[in-house]
Tab-separated table of C-alpha atoms in Angstrom:
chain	number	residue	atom	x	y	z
E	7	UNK	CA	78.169	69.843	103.256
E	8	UNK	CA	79.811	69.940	106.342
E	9	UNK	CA	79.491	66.547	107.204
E	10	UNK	CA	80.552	66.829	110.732
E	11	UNK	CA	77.831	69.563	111.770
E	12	UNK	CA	75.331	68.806	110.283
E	13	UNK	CA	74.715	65.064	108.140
E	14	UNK	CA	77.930	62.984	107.837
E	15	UNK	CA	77.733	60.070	105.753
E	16	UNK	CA	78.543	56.445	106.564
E	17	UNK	CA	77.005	53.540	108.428
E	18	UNK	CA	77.949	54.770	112.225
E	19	UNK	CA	74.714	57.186	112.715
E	20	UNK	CA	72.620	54.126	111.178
E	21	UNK	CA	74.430	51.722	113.598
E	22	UNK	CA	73.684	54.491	116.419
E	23	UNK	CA	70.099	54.540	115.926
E	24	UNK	CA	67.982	55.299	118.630
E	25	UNK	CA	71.204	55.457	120.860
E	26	UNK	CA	70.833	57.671	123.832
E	27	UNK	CA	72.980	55.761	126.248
E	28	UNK	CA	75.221	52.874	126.893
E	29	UNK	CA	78.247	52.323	129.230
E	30	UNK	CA	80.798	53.684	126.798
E	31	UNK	CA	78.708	57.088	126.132
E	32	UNK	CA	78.642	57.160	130.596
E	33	UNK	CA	81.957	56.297	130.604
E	34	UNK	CA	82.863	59.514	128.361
E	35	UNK	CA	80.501	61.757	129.688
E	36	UNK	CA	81.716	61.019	133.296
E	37	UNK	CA	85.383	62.359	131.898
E	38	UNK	CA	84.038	65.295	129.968
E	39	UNK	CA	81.313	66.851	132.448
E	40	UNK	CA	83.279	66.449	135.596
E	41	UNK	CA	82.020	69.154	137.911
E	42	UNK	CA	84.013	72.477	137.711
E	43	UNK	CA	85.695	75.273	140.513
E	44	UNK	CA	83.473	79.017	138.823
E	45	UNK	CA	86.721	80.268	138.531
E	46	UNK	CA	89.244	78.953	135.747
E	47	UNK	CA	92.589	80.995	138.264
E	48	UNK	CA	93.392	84.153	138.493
E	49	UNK	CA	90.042	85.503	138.900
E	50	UNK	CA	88.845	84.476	136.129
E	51	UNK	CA	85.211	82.654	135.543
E	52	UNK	CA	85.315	79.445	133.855
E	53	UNK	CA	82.850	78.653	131.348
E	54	UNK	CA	82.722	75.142	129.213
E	55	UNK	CA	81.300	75.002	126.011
E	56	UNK	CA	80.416	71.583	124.162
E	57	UNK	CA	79.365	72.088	120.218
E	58	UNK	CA	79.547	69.395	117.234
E	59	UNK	CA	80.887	71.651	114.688
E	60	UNK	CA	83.399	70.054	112.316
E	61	UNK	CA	84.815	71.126	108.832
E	62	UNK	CA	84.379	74.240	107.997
E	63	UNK	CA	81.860	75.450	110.812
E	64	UNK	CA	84.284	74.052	112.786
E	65	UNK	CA	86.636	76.816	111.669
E	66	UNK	CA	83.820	79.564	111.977
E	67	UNK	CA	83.258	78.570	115.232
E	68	UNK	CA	86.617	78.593	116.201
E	69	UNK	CA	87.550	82.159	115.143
E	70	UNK	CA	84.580	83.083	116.947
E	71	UNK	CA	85.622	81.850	120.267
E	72	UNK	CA	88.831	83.242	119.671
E	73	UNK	CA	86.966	86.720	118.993
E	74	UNK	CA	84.993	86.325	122.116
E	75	UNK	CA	88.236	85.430	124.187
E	76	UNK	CA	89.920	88.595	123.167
E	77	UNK	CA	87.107	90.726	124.321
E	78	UNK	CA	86.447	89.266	127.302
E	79	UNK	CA	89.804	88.340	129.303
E	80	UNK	CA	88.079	88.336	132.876
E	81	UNK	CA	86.104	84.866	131.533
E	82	UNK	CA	88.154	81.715	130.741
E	83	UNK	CA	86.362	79.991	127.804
E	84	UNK	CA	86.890	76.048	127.365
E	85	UNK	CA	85.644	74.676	124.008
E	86	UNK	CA	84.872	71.102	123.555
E	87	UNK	CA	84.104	69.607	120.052
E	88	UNK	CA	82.483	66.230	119.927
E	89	UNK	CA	81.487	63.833	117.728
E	90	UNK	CA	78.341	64.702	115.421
E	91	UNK	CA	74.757	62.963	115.985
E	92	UNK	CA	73.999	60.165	118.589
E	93	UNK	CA	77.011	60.255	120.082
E	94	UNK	CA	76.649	63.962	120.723
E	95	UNK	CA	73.460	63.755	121.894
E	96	UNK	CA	73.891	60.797	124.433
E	97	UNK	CA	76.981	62.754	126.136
E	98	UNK	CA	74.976	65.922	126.256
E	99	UNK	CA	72.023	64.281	127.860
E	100	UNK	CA	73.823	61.855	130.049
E	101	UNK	CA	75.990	65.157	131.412
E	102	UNK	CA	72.414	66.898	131.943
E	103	UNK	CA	71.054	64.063	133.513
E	104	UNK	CA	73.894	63.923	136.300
E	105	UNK	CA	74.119	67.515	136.809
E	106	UNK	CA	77.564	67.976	135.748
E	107	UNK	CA	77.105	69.112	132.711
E	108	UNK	CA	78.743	71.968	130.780
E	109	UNK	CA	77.422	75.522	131.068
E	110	UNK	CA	76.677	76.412	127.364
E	111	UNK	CA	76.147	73.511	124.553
E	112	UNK	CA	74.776	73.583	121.247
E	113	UNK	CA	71.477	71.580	120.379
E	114	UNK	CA	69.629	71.390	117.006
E	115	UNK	CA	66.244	72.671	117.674
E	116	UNK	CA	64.121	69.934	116.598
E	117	UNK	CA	65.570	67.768	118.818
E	118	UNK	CA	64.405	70.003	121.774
E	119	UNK	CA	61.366	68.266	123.047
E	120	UNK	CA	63.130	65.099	123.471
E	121	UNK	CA	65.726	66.506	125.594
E	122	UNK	CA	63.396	66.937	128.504
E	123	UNK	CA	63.145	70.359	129.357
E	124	UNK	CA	63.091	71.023	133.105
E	125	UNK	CA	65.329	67.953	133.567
E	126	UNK	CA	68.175	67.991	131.257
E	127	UNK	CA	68.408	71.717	130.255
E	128	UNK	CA	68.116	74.492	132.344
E	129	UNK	CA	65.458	78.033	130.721
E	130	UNK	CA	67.614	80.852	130.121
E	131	UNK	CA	67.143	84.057	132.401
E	132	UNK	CA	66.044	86.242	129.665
E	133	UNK	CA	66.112	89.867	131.912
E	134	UNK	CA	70.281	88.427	132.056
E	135	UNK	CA	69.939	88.005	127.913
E	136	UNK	CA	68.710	91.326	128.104
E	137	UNK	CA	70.908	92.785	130.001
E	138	UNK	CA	73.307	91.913	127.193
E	139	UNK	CA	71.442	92.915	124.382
E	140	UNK	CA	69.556	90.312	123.238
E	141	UNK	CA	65.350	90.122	123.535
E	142	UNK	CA	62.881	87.519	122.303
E	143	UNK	CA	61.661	90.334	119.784
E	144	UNK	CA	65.342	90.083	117.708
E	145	UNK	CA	64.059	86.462	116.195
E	146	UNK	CA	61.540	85.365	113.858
E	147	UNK	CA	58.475	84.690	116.096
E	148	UNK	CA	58.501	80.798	114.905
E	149	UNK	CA	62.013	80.287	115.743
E	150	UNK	CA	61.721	81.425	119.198
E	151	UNK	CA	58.713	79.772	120.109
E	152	UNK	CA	59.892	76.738	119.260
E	153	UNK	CA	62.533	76.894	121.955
E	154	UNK	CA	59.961	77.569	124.396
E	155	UNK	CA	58.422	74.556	126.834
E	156	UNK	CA	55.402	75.714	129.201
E	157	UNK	CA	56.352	79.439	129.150
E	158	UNK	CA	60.166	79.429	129.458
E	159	UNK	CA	62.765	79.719	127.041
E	160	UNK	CA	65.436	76.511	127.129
E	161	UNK	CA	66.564	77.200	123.609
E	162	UNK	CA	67.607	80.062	121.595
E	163	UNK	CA	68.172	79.750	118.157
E	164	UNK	CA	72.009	80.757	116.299
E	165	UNK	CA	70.953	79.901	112.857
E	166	UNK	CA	68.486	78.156	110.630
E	167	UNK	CA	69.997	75.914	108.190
E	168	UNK	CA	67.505	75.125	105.167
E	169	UNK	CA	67.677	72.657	101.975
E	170	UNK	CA	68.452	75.333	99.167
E	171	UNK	CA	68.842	75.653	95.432
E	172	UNK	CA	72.139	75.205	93.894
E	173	UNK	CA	72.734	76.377	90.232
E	174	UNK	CA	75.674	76.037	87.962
E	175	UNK	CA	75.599	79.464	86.572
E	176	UNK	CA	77.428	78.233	83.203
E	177	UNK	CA	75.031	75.981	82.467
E	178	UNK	CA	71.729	78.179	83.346
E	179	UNK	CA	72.942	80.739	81.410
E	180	UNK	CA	73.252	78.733	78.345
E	181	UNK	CA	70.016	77.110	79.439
E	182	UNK	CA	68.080	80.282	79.789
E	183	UNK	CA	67.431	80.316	82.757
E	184	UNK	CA	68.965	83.329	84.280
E	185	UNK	CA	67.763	87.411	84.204
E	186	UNK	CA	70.128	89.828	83.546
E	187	UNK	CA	71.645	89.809	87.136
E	188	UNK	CA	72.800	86.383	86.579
E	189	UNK	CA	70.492	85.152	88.938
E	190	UNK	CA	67.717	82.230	88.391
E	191	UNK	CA	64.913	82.992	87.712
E	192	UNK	CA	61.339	83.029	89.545
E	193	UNK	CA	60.598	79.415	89.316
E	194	UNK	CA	56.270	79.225	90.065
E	195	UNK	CA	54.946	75.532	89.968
E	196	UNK	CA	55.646	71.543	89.360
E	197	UNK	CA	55.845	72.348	85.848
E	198	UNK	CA	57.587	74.999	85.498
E	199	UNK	CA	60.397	73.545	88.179
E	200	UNK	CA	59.974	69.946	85.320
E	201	UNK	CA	61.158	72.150	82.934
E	202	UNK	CA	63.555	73.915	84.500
E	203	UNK	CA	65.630	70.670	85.140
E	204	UNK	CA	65.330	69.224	81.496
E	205	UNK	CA	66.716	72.823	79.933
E	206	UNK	CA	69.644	72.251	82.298
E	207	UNK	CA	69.995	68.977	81.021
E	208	UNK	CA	69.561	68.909	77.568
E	209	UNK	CA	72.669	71.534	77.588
E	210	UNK	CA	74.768	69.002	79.572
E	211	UNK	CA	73.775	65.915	78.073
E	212	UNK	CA	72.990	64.704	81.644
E	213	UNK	CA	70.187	64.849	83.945
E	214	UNK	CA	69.687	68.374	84.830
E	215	UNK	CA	69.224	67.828	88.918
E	216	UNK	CA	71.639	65.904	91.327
E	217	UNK	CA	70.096	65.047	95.064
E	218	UNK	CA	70.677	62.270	97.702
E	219	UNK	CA	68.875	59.380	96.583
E	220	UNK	CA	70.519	56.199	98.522
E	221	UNK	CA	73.458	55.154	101.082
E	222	UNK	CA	73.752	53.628	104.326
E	223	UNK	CA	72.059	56.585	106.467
E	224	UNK	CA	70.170	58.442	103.588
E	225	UNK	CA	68.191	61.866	104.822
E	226	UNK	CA	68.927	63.644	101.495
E	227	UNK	CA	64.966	62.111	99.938
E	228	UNK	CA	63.545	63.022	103.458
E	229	UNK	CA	64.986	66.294	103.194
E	230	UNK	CA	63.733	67.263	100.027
E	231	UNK	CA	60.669	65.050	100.296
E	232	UNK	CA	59.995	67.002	103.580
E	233	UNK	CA	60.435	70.002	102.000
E	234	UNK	CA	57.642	69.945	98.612
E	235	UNK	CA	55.062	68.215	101.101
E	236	UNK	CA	55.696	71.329	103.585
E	237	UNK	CA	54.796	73.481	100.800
E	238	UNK	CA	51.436	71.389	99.826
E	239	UNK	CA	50.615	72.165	103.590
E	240	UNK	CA	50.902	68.632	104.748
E	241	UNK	CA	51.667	67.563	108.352
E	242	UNK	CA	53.134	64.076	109.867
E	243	UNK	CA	52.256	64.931	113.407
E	244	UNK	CA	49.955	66.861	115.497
E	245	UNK	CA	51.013	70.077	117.255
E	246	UNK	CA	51.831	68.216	120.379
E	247	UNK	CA	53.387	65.325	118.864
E	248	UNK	CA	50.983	62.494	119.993
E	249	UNK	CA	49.286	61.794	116.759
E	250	UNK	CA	49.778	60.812	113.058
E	251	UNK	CA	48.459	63.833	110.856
E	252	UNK	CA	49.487	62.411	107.294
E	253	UNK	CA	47.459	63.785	104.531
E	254	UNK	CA	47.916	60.619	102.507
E	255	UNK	CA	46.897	62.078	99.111
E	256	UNK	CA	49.692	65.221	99.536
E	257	UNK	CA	51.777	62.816	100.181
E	258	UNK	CA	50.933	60.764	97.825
E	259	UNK	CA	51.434	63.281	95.174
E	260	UNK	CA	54.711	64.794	96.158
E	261	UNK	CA	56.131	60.785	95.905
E	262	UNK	CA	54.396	60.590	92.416
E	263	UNK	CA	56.419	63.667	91.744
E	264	UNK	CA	60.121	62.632	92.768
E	265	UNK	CA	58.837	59.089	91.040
E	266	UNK	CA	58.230	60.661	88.029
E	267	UNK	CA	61.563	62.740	87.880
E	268	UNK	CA	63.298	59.020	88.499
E	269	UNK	CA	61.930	57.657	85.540
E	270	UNK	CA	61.794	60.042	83.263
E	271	UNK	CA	65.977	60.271	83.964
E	272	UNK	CA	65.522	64.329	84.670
E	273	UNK	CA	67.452	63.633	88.614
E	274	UNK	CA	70.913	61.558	88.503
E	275	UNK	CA	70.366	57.979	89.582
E	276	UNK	CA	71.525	56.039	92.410
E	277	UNK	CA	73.933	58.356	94.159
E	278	UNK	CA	74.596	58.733	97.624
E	279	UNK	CA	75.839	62.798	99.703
E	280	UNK	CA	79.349	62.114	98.853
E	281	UNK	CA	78.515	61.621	95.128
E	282	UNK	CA	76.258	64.208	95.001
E	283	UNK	CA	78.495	67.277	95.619
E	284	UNK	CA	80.927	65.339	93.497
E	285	UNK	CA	78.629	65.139	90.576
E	286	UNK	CA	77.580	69.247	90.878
E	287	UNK	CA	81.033	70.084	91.727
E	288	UNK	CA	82.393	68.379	88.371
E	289	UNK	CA	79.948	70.537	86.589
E	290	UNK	CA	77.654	67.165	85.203
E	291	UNK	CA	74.542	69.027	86.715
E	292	UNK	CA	73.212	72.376	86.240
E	293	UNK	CA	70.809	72.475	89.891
E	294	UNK	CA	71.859	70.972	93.152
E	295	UNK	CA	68.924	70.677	95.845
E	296	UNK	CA	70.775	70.115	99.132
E	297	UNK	CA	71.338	72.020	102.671
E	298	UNK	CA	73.228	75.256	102.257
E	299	UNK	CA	76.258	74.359	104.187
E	300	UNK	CA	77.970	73.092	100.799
E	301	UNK	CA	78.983	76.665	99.935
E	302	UNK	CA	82.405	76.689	101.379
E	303	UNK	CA	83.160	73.544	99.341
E	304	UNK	CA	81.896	74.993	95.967
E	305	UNK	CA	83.486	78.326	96.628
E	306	UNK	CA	86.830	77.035	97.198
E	307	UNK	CA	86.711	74.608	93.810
E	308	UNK	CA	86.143	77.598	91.930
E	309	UNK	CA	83.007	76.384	90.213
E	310	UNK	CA	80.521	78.836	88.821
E	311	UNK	CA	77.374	78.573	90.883
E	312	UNK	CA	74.809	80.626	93.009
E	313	UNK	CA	72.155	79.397	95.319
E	314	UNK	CA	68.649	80.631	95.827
E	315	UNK	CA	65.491	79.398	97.851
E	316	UNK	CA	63.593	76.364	96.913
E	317	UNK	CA	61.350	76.971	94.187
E	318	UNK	CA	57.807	76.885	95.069
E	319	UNK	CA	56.698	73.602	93.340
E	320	UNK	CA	53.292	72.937	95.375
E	321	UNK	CA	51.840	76.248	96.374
E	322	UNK	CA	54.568	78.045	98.811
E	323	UNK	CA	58.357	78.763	100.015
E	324	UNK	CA	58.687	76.163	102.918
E	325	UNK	CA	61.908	74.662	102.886
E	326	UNK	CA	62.541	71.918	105.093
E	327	UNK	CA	65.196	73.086	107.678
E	328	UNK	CA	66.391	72.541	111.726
E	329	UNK	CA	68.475	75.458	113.820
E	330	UNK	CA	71.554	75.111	115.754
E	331	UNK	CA	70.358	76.830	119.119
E	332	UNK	CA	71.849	77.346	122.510
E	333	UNK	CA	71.271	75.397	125.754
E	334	UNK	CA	71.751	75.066	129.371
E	335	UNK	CA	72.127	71.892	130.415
E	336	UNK	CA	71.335	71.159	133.885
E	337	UNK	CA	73.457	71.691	136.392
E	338	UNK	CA	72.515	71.403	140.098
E	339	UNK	CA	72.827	74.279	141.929
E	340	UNK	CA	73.049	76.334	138.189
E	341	UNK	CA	73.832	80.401	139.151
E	342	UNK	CA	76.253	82.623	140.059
E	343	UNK	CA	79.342	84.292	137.674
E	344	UNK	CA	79.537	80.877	135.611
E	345	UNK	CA	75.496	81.591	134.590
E	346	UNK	CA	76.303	85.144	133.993
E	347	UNK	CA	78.990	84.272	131.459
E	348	UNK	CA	77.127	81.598	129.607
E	349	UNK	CA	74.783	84.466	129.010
E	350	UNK	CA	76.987	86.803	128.098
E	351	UNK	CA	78.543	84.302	125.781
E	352	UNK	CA	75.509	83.336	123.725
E	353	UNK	CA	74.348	86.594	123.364
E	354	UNK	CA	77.604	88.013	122.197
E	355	UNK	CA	77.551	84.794	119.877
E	356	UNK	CA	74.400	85.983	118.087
E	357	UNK	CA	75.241	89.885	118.295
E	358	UNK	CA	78.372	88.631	115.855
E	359	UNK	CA	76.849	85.888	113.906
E	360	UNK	CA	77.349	87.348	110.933
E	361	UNK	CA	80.623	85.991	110.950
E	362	UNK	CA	78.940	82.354	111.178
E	363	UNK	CA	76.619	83.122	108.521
E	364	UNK	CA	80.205	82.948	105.837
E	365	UNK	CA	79.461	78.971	106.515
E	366	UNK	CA	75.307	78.950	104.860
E	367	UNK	CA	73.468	79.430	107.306
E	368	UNK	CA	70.778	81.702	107.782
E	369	UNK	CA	71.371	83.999	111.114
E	370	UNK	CA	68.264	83.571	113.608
E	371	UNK	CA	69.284	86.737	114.885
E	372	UNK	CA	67.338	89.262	112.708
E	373	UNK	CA	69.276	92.496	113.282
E	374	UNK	CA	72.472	90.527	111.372
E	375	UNK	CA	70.543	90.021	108.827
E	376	UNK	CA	70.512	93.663	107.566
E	377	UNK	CA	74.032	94.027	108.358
E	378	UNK	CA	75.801	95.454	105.442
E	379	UNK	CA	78.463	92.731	105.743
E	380	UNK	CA	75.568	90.202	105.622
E	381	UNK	CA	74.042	91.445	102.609
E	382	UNK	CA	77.415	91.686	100.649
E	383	UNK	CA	77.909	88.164	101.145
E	384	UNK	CA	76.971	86.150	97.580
E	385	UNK	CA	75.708	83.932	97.574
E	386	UNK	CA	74.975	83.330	101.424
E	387	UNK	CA	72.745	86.451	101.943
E	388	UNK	CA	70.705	85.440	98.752
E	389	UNK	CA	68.372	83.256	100.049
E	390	UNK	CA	68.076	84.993	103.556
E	391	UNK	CA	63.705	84.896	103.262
E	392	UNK	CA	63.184	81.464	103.648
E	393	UNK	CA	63.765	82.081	107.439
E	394	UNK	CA	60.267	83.129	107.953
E	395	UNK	CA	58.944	79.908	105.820
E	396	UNK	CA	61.574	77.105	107.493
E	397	UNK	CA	59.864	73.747	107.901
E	398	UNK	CA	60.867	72.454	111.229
E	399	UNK	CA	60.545	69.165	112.369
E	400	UNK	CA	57.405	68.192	114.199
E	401	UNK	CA	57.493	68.610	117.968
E	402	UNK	CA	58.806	64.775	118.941
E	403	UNK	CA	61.719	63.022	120.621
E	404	UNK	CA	62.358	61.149	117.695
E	405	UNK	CA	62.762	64.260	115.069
E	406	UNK	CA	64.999	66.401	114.512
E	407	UNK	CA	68.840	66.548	113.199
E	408	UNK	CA	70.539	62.623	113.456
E	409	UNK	CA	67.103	61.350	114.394
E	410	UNK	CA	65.559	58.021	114.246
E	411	UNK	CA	62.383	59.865	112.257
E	412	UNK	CA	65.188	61.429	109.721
E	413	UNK	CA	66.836	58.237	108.710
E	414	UNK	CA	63.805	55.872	109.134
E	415	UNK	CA	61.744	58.282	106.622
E	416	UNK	CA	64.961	58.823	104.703
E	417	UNK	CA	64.989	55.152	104.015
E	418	UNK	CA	61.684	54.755	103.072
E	419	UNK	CA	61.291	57.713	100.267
E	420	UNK	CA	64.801	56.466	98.761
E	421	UNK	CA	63.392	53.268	97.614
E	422	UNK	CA	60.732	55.969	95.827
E	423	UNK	CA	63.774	57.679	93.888
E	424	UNK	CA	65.506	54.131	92.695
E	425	UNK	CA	62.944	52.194	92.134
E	426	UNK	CA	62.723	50.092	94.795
E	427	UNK	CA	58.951	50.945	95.947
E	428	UNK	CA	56.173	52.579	94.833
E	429	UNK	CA	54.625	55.878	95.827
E	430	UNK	CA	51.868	54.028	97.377
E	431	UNK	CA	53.887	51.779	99.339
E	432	UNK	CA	56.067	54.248	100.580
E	433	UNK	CA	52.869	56.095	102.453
E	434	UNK	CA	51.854	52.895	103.928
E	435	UNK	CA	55.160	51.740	104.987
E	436	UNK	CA	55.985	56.022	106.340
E	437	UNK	CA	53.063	55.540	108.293
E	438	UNK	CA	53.886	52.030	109.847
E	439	UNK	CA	57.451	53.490	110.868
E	440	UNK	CA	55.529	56.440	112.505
E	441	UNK	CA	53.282	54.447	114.216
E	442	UNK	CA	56.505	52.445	115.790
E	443	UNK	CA	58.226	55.687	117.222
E	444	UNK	CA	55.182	57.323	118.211
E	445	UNK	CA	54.750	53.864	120.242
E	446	UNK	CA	58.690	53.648	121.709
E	447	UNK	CA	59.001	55.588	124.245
E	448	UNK	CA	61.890	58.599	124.699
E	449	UNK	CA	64.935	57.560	126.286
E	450	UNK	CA	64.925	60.492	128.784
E	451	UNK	CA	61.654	60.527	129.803
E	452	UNK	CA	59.115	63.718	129.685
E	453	UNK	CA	60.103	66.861	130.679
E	454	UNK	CA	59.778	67.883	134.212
């Protein structure tokens, strides 16, 4: 993965938890979001852009800007990159909070509602996104409503980056497990998806499926946990995010599930991200579930793998996933040529995502997605359906990418995969930690 876009490991986000302010995060934001002249000399409009892409989106994202400097000389772009998770988060909102914020910043779109729309971000004009070629009509209807709040639009989505299916083609092949295309096949069902991993390992000698199952800020078991109890139809939350909607025997099962691939040794034991792409990148493992922003590394090892969508293991294609979108923050007194150009910017961003999508993610922006450029691109373009079945976070402050829900959650289903609880234990305890952030209230307050 990527770790600094998207889920780095070590103990600092675990240390940062719940962090949305503090006088070192004011301290930096008072530096960074010092309020700016609309003109960046010689005419030219100034327009500051804050993002948390690192590794190799950070590369992506740089070429892009690049791009978007060469075609548009009249507008002086400044890029800042800033440290992933909490930290991110706290600068963005405390620059929002004081009006002196940057024009354009990047925000994972779970994390929306508790960035108090109408208070920290600013709704986009969309007859100015239109005016530049983009309309609400070139998304997937879920994405787009999801960066809505009381009828306006304060997010708009880049991407949607989902927990996919790696496979060591090598090793399906000689484990049957591959049409004639060398791709996997159509895996239907719990059992089918059982066997699956044991062909892959009995060719190997090793258990045939690597994911995240412990370290100091483990999301990798609420990632994939999210993901099988999305496709049982289960819910955490209500659709406003006030109450607790488990359905306790779903959940239940899915635990039972991930228990039983622990024991029965079919998943490797006690290994944390790091070790994980280590174990599927030395070839040990013939299937990899894990977000799709690992391509670049496999591609540049050289190792013989594809990717495809989650298999459908209880009853559909949900995959649990978040979106890098686009925000205003607030800015007092927001308008003018810098406005202009932080639309301009965004939507020439998603007219020429396809050049982000080389990094795994899905583009949010549907005309790139039948792009010919797009669809020559193995194996990013190869799982490209699962945008209309993403599971998104439910609609709280504390969900979302580097969220308190993420690594509490996280915590809790890992003791599942080593041993350390039971299935039974871990719905009580999911539901006590629920309970306490449902009860803590958000940082920022409600929107306005």
């Amino acid at each position: 993965m990527n770790p600094s876009s998207l889920s780095p490991p070590g103990p600092s986000r675990r240390a940062l938890l719940g962090a949305f302010a503090g006088a070192g995060a004011l301290a930096a934001v008072g530096a960074a979001g010092c309020a700016a002249p609309s003109t960046g000399g010689a005419g030219r409009t100034r327009l500051r852009y804050w993002h948390l892409f690192g590794g190799g989106d950070g590369v992506n994202m740089a070429a892009m800007l690049d791009a978007f400097r060469a075609e548009h000389p009249d507008i002086h772009l400044e890029d800042a990159t800033l440290e992933w998770g909490a930290p991110y988060y706290t600068k963005l909102g405390m620059a929002g909070a004081g009006g002196r914020a940057p024009e354009v910043a990047v925000l994972h779109m779970a994390r929306l509602t508790g960035f108090a729309p109408g208070r920290l971000l600013n709704p986009f004009d969309l007859d100015l996104l239109a005016e530049h070629g983009v309309t609400p009509a070139d998304f997937p209807e879920n994405l787009w409503t999801r960066g809505a709040v009381e009828g306006r639009q304060y997010a708009v989505p880049l991407d949607t980056h989902p927990i996919v299916l790696y496979y060591n083609t090598d090793i399906c092949e000689r484990a049957g497990l591959l049409d004639g295309e060398g791709r996997i096949r159509p895996i239907e069902g719990r059992e089918a998806f059982t066997e699956a991993i044991r062909a892959a390992g009995e060719v190997t000698g090793q258990p045939g499926l690597v994911i995240e199952t412990l370290g100091a800020d483990t999301v990798g078991p609420w990632r994939v946990f999210s993901t099988f109890y999305a496709q049982a139809g289960g819910t955490l939350l209500s659709a406003d995010g006030s109450e607790i909607t488990i359905d306790e025997p779903k959940m239940l099962d899915v635990l039972t599930y991930l228990r039983m691939l622990a024991d029965e040794g079919l998943i490797v034991p006690r290994v944390d991200y790091q070790g994980t792409v280590g174990v599927f990148s030395a070839g040990e493992t013939g299937l990899f579930l894990n977000g799709e922003w690992e391509v670049s590394t496999f591609t540049n090892t050289g190792l013989p793998f594809s990717m495809a969508r989650v298999p459908n293991v209880f009853g559909s294609g949900a995959a649990q996933a978040d979106c890098h979108s686009f925000v205003l923050p607030n800015q007092d007194g927001r308008g003018g040529a810098t406005n202009e150009a932080a639309h301009a910017f965004v939507a020439w961003m998603l007219r020429n995502s396809v050049d982000w999508a080389s990094g795994g993610h899905v583009p949010a922006y549907l005309p790139t997605l039948d792009e010919p450029d797009y669809l020559a691109m193995r194996p990013q373009s190869e799982y490209r359906g699962v945008i209309d079945e993403v599971a998104l976070d439910p609609p709280a402050w504390f969900a979302g990418s580097a969220s308190s829900m993420w690594l509490e959650l996280g915590a809790v289903f890992s003791g599942v995969l080593i041993g350390t609880r039971t299935p039974r234990d871990a719905v009580d305890e999911a539901r006590s930690r629920l309970e306490d952030l449902l009860q803590t209230p958000n940082p920022f307050g409600e929107s306005a």
